[in-house]
Tab-separated table of C-alpha atoms in Angstrom:
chain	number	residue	atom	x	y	z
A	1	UNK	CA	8.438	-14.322	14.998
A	2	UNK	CA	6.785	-12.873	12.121
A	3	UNK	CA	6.130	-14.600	9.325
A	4	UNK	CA	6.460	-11.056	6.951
A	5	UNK	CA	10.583	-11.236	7.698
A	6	UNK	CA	11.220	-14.906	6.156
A	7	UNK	CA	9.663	-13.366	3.121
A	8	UNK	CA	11.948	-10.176	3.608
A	9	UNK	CA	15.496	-12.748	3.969
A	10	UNK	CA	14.289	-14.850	0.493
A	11	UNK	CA	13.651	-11.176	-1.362
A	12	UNK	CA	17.146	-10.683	0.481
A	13	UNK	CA	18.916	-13.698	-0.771
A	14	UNK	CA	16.962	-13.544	-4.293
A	15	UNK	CA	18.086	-9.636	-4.695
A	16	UNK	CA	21.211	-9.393	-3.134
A	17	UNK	CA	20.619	-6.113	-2.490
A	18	UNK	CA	18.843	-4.537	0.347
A	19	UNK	CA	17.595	-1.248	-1.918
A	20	UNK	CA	16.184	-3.807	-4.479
A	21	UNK	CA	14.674	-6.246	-1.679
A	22	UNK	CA	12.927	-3.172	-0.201
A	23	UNK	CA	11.282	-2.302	-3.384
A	24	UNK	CA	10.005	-5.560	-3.779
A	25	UNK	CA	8.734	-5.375	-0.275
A	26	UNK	CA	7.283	-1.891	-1.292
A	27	UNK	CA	8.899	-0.993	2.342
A	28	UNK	CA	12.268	1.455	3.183
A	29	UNK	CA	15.692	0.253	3.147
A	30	UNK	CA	15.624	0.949	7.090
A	31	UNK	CA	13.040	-0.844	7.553
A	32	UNK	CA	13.842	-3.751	6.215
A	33	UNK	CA	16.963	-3.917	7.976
A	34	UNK	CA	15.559	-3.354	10.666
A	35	UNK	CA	13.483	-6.561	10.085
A	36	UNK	CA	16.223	-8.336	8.808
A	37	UNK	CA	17.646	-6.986	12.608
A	38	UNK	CA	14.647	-8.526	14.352
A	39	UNK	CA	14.890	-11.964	12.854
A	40	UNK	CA	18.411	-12.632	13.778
A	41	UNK	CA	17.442	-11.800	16.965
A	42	UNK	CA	15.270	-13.878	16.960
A	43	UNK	CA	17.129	-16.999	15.419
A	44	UNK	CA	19.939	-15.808	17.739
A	45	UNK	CA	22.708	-15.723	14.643
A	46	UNK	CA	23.312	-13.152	12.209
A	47	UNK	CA	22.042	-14.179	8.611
A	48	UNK	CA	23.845	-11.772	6.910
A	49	UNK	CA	27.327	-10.395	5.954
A	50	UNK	CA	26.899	-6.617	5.181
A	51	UNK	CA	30.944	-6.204	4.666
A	52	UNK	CA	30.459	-7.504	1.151
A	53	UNK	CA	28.983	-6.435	-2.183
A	54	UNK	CA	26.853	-8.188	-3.647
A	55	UNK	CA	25.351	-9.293	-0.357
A	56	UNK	CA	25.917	-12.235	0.912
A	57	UNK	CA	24.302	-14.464	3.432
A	58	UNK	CA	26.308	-16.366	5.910
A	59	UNK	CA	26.160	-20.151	6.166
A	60	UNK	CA	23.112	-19.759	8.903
A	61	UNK	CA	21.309	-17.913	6.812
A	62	UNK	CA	21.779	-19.645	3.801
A	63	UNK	CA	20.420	-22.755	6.214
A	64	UNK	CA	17.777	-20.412	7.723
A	65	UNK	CA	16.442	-19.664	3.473
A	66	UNK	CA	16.088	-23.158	2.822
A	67	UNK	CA	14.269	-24.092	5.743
A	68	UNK	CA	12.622	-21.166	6.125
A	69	UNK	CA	11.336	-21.261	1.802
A	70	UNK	CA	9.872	-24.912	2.473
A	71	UNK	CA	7.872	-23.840	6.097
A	72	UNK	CA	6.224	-20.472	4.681
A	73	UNK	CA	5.201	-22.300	1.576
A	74	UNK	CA	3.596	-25.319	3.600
A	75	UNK	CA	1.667	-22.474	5.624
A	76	UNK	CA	0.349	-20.514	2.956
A	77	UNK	CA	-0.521	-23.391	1.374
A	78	UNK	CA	-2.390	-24.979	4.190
A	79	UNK	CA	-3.902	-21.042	4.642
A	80	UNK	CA	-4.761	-21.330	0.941
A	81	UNK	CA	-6.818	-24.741	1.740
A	82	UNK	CA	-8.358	-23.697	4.197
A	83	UNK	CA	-9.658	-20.303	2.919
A	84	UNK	CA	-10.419	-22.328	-0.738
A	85	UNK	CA	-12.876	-24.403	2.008
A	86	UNK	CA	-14.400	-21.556	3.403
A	87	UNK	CA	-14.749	-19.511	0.041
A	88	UNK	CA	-18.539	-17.590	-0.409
A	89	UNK	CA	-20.790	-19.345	-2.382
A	90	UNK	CA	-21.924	-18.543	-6.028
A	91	UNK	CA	-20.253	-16.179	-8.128
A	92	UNK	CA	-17.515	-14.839	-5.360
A	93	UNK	CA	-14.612	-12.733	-5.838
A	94	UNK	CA	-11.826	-12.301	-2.496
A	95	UNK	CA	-10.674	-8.805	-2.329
A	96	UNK	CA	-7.845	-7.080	-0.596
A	97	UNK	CA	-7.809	-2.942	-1.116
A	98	UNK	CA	-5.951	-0.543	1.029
A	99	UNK	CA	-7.604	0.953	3.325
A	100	UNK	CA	-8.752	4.045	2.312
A	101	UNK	CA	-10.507	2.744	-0.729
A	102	UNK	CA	-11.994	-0.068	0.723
A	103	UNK	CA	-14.463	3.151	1.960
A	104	UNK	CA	-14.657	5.242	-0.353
A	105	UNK	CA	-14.070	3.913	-4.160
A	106	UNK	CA	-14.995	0.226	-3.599
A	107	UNK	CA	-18.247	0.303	-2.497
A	108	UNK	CA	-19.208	2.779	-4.964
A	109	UNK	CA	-17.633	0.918	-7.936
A	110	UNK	CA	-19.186	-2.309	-6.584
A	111	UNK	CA	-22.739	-0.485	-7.035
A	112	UNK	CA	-22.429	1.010	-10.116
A	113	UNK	CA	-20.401	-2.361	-11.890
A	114	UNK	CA	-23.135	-4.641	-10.797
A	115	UNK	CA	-25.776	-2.327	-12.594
A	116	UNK	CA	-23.858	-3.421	-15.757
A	117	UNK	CA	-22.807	-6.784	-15.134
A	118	UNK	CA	-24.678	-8.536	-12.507
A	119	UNK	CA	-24.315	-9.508	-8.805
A	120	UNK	CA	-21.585	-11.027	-7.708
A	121	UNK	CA	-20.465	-11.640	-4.018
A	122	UNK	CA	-18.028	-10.908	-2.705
A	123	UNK	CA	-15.205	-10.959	0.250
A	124	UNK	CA	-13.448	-7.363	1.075
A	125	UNK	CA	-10.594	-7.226	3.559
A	126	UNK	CA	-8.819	-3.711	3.950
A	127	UNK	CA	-5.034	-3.413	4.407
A	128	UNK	CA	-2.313	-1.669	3.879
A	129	UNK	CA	-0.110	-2.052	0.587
A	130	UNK	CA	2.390	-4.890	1.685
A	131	UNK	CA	0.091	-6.990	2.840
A	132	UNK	CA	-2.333	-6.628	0.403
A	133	UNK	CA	0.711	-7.116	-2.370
A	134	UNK	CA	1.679	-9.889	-0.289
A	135	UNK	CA	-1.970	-11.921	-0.547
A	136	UNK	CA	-2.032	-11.165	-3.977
A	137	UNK	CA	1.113	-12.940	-4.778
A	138	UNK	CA	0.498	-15.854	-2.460
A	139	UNK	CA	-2.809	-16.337	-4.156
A	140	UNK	CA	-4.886	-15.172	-0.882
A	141	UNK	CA	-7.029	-13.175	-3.272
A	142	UNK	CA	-8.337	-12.775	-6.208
A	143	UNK	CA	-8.495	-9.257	-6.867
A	144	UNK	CA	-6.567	-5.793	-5.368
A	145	UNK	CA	-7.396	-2.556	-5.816
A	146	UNK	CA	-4.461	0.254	-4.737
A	147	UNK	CA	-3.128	3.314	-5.269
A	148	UNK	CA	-0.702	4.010	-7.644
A	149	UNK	CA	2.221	6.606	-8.029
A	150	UNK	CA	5.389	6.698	-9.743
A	151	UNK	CA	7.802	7.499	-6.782
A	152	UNK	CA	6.124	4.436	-4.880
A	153	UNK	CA	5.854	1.898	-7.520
A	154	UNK	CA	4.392	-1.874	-7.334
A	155	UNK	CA	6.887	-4.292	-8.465
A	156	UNK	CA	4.442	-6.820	-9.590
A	157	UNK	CA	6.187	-9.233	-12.587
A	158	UNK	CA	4.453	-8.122	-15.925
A	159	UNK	CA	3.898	-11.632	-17.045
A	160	UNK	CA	2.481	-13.140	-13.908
A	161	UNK	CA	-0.153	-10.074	-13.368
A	162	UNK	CA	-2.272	-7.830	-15.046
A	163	UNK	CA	-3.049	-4.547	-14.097
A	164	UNK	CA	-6.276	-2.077	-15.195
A	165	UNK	CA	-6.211	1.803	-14.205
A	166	UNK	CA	-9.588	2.522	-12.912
A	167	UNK	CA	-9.459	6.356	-12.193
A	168	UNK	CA	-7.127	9.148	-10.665
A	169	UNK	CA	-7.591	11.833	-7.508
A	170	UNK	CA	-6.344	14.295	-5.880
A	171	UNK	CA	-3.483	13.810	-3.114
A	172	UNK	CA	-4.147	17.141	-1.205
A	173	UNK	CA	-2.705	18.397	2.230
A	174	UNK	CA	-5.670	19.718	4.567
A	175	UNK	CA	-6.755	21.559	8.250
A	176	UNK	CA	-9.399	22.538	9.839
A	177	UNK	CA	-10.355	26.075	9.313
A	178	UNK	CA	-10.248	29.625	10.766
A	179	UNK	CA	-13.919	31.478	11.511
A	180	UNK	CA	-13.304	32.872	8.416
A	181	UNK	CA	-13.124	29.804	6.175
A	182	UNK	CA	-9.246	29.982	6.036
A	183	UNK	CA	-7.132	26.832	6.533
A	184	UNK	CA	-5.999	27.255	10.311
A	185	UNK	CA	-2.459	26.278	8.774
A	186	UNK	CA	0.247	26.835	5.760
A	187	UNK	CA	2.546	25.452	4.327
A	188	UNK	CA	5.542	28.334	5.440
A	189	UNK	CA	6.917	26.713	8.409
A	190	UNK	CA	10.032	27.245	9.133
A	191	UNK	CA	12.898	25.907	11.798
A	192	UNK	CA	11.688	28.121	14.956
A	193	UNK	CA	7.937	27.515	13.992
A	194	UNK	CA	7.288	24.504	12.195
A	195	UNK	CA	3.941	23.268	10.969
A	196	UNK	CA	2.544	20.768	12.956
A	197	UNK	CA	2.184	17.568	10.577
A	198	UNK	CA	0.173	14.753	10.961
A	199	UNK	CA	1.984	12.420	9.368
A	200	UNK	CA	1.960	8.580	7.854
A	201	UNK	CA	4.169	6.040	9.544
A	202	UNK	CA	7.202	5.832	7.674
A	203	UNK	CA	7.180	2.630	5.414
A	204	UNK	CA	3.603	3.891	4.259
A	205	UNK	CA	2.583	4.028	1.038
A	206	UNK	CA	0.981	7.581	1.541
A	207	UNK	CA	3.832	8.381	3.670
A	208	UNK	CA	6.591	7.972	0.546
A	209	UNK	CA	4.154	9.616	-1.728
A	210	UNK	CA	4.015	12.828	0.901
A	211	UNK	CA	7.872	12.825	1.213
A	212	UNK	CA	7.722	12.863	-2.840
A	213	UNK	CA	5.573	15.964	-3.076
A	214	UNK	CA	8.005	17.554	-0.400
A	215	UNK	CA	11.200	16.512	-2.579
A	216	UNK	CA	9.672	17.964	-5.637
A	217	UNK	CA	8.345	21.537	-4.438
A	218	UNK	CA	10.296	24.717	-4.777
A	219	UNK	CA	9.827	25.820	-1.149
A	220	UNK	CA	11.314	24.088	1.785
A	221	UNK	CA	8.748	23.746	5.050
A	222	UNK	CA	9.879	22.935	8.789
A	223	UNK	CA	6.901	20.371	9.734
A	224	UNK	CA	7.024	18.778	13.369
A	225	UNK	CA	5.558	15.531	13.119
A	226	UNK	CA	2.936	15.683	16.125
A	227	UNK	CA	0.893	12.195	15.500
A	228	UNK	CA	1.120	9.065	13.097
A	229	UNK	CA	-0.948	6.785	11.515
A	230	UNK	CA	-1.232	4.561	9.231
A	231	UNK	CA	-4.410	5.220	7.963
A	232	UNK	CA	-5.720	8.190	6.016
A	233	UNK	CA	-9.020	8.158	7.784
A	234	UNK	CA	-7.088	8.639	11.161
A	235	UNK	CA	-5.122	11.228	10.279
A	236	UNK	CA	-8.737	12.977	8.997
A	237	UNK	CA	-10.415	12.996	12.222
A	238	UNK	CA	-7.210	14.371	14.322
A	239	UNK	CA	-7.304	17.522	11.074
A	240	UNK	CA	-10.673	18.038	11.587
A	241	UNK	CA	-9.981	18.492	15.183
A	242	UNK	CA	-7.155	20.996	14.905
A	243	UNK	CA	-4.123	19.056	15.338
A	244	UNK	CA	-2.137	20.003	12.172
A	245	UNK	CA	-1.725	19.224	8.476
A	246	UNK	CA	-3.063	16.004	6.473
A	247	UNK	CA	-2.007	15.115	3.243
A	248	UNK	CA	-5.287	13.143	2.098
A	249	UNK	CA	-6.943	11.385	-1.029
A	250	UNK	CA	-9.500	13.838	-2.041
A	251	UNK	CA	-12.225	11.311	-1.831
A	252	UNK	CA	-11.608	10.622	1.862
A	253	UNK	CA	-11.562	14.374	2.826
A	254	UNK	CA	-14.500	15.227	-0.088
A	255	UNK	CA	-17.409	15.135	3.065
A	256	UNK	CA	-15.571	17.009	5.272
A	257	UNK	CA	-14.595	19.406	2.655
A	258	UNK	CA	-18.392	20.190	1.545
A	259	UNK	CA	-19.051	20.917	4.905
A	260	UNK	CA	-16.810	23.155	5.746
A	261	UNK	CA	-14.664	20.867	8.794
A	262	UNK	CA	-11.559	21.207	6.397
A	263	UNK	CA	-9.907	23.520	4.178
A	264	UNK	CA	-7.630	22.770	1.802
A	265	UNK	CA	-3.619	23.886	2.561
A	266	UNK	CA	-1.337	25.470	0.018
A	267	UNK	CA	-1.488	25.638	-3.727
A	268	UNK	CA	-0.841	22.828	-6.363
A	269	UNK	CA	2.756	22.181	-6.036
A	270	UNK	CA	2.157	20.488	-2.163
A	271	UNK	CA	-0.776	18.087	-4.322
A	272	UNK	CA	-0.086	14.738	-6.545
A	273	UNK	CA	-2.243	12.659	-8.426
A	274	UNK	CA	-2.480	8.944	-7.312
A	275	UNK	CA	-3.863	6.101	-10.014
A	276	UNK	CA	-6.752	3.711	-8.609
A	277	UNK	CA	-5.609	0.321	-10.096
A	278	UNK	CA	-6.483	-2.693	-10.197
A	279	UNK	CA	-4.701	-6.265	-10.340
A	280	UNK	CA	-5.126	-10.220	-10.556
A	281	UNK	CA	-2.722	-12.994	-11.070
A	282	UNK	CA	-2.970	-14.088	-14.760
A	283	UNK	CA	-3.353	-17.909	-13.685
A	284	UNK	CA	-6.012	-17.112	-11.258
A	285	UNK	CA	-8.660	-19.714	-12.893
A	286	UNK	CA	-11.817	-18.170	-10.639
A	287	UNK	CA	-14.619	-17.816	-13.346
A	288	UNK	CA	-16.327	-15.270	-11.694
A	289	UNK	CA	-12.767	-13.261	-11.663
A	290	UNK	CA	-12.299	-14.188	-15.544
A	291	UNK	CA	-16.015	-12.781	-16.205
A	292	UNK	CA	-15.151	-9.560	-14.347
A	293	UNK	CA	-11.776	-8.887	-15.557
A	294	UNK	CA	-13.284	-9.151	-19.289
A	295	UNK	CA	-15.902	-7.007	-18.451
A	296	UNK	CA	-13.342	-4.239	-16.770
A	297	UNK	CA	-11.154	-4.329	-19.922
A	298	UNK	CA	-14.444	-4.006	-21.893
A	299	UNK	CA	-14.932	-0.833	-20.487
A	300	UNK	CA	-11.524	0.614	-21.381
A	301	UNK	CA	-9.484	0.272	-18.178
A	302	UNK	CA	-5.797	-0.191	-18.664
A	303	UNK	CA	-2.217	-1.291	-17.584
């Protein structure tokens, strides 16, 4: 059993919805159910009645929610007694960023911030948006840094968070090139010869933000998805081998770019721009945190 689908049954019973649970969860509505699916299986009842509106929860999973509320929050906060034991010395910050940043932004900011404000060390672990979101809120952290864009918003409560805007880049689709220079691909698919996409697993982040661009441009495309990941970098190598399309942050593809092992694909209807943000829980009491927010909001980041 997975811990991640008691949290998805209390958004569930707090929402009454499954749309607005899913946004919360920053996941689809199918996938949720499906998770919703997954732990009645595995509690062996069902937990909810989807005949009615607003959704209700049947008497075992009302049961299940109270139970279920008081074990998660005795775990997380054993989790959060055990990690407070094992926290870095000094001036230490924990960090959660999605992948993708985590190795290309973050290590760069880290450089050039501590030339202005002084070391500070620090704990990185790189995940996806959920769970990142997730640690965040559960106080696993002190500090997340994501990307940001409006048709995959973070539902993060105003008065509980704060949130800085570090920067913007490009969301760009890519392929590996012709002899010539030429992307080896288009954008023109159609039914009988579709583009072969390499695509993001669908409750991505990345993966909503693609189907966005898609939604938005004047041309429809046929793309066959060929591979998934859930990870821009992955989806980089298989372009740069010849597999298909990639729709990439321009940082992570920037390299590969300059050197001429991708092209870019289409014009600037099939790109986005995607906000680098970052956010902390306002009672997070960590003076090193408190020192750095200051310092970010100094420099004119904002939310």
């Amino acid at each position: 059993m997975n811990l991640i689908w008691i949290g998805d049954l209390l958004a569930l019973a707090d929402t009454r919805s499954f749309s607005r649970a899913a946004e919360l969860r920053h996941i689809t509505q199918s996938a949720l159910s499906r998770r919703i699916r997954s732990l009645e299986d595995w509690v062996g009842a069902e937990l909810v009645h989807r005949g009615t509106y607003p959704l209700e929860l049947t008497q075992a999973g009302l049961f299940f929610c109270e139970e279920g509320r008081e074990a998660l929050k005795t775990l997380l906060d054993a989790r959060a007694d055990i990690r407070q034991e094992t926290r870095m010395p000094g001036r230490a910050i924990q960090i959660r960023a999605g992948h993708s940043l985590s190795m290309t932004f973050l290590p760069k900011w880290m450089k050039q911030f501590q030339q202005w404000h002084g070391h500070f060390n620090a704990r990185v672990v790189a995940e996806n948006v959920l769970d990142a979101v997730m640690a965040l809120t559960e106080g696993s952290c002190d500090l997340m840094f994501c990307y940001h864009h409006p048709s995959a918003p973070i539902l993060l409560d105003r008065d509980k968070f704060d949130c800085l805007i570090l920067g913007r880049e490009a969301f760009i689709p890519v392929s590996a090139p012709l002899a010539s220079g030429m992307p080896a691909f288009d954008l023109t698919g159609r039914k009988k010869q579709p583009v072969p996409y390499l695509a993001y697993t669908a409750t991505s982040f990345l993966g909503r933000v693609v189907e966005f661009i898609h939604k938005q441009s004047s041309r429809q495309v046929a793309l066959e998805r060929c591979y998934e990941a859930d990870m821009a970098m992955l989806l980089m190598n298989m372009a740069k081998e010849g597999y298909g399309v990639a729709w990439l942050p321009e940082s992570v593809a920037a390299d590969a770019l300059r050197s001429g092992l991708l092209a870019k694909v289409g014009g600037e209807e099939w790109q986005t721009q995607l906000e680098i943000r970052a956010y902390r829980a306002k009672h997070n009491a960590n003076p090193t945190l408190q020192e750095l927010w200051s310092s970010l909001v100094g420099d004119g980041s904002r939310g």
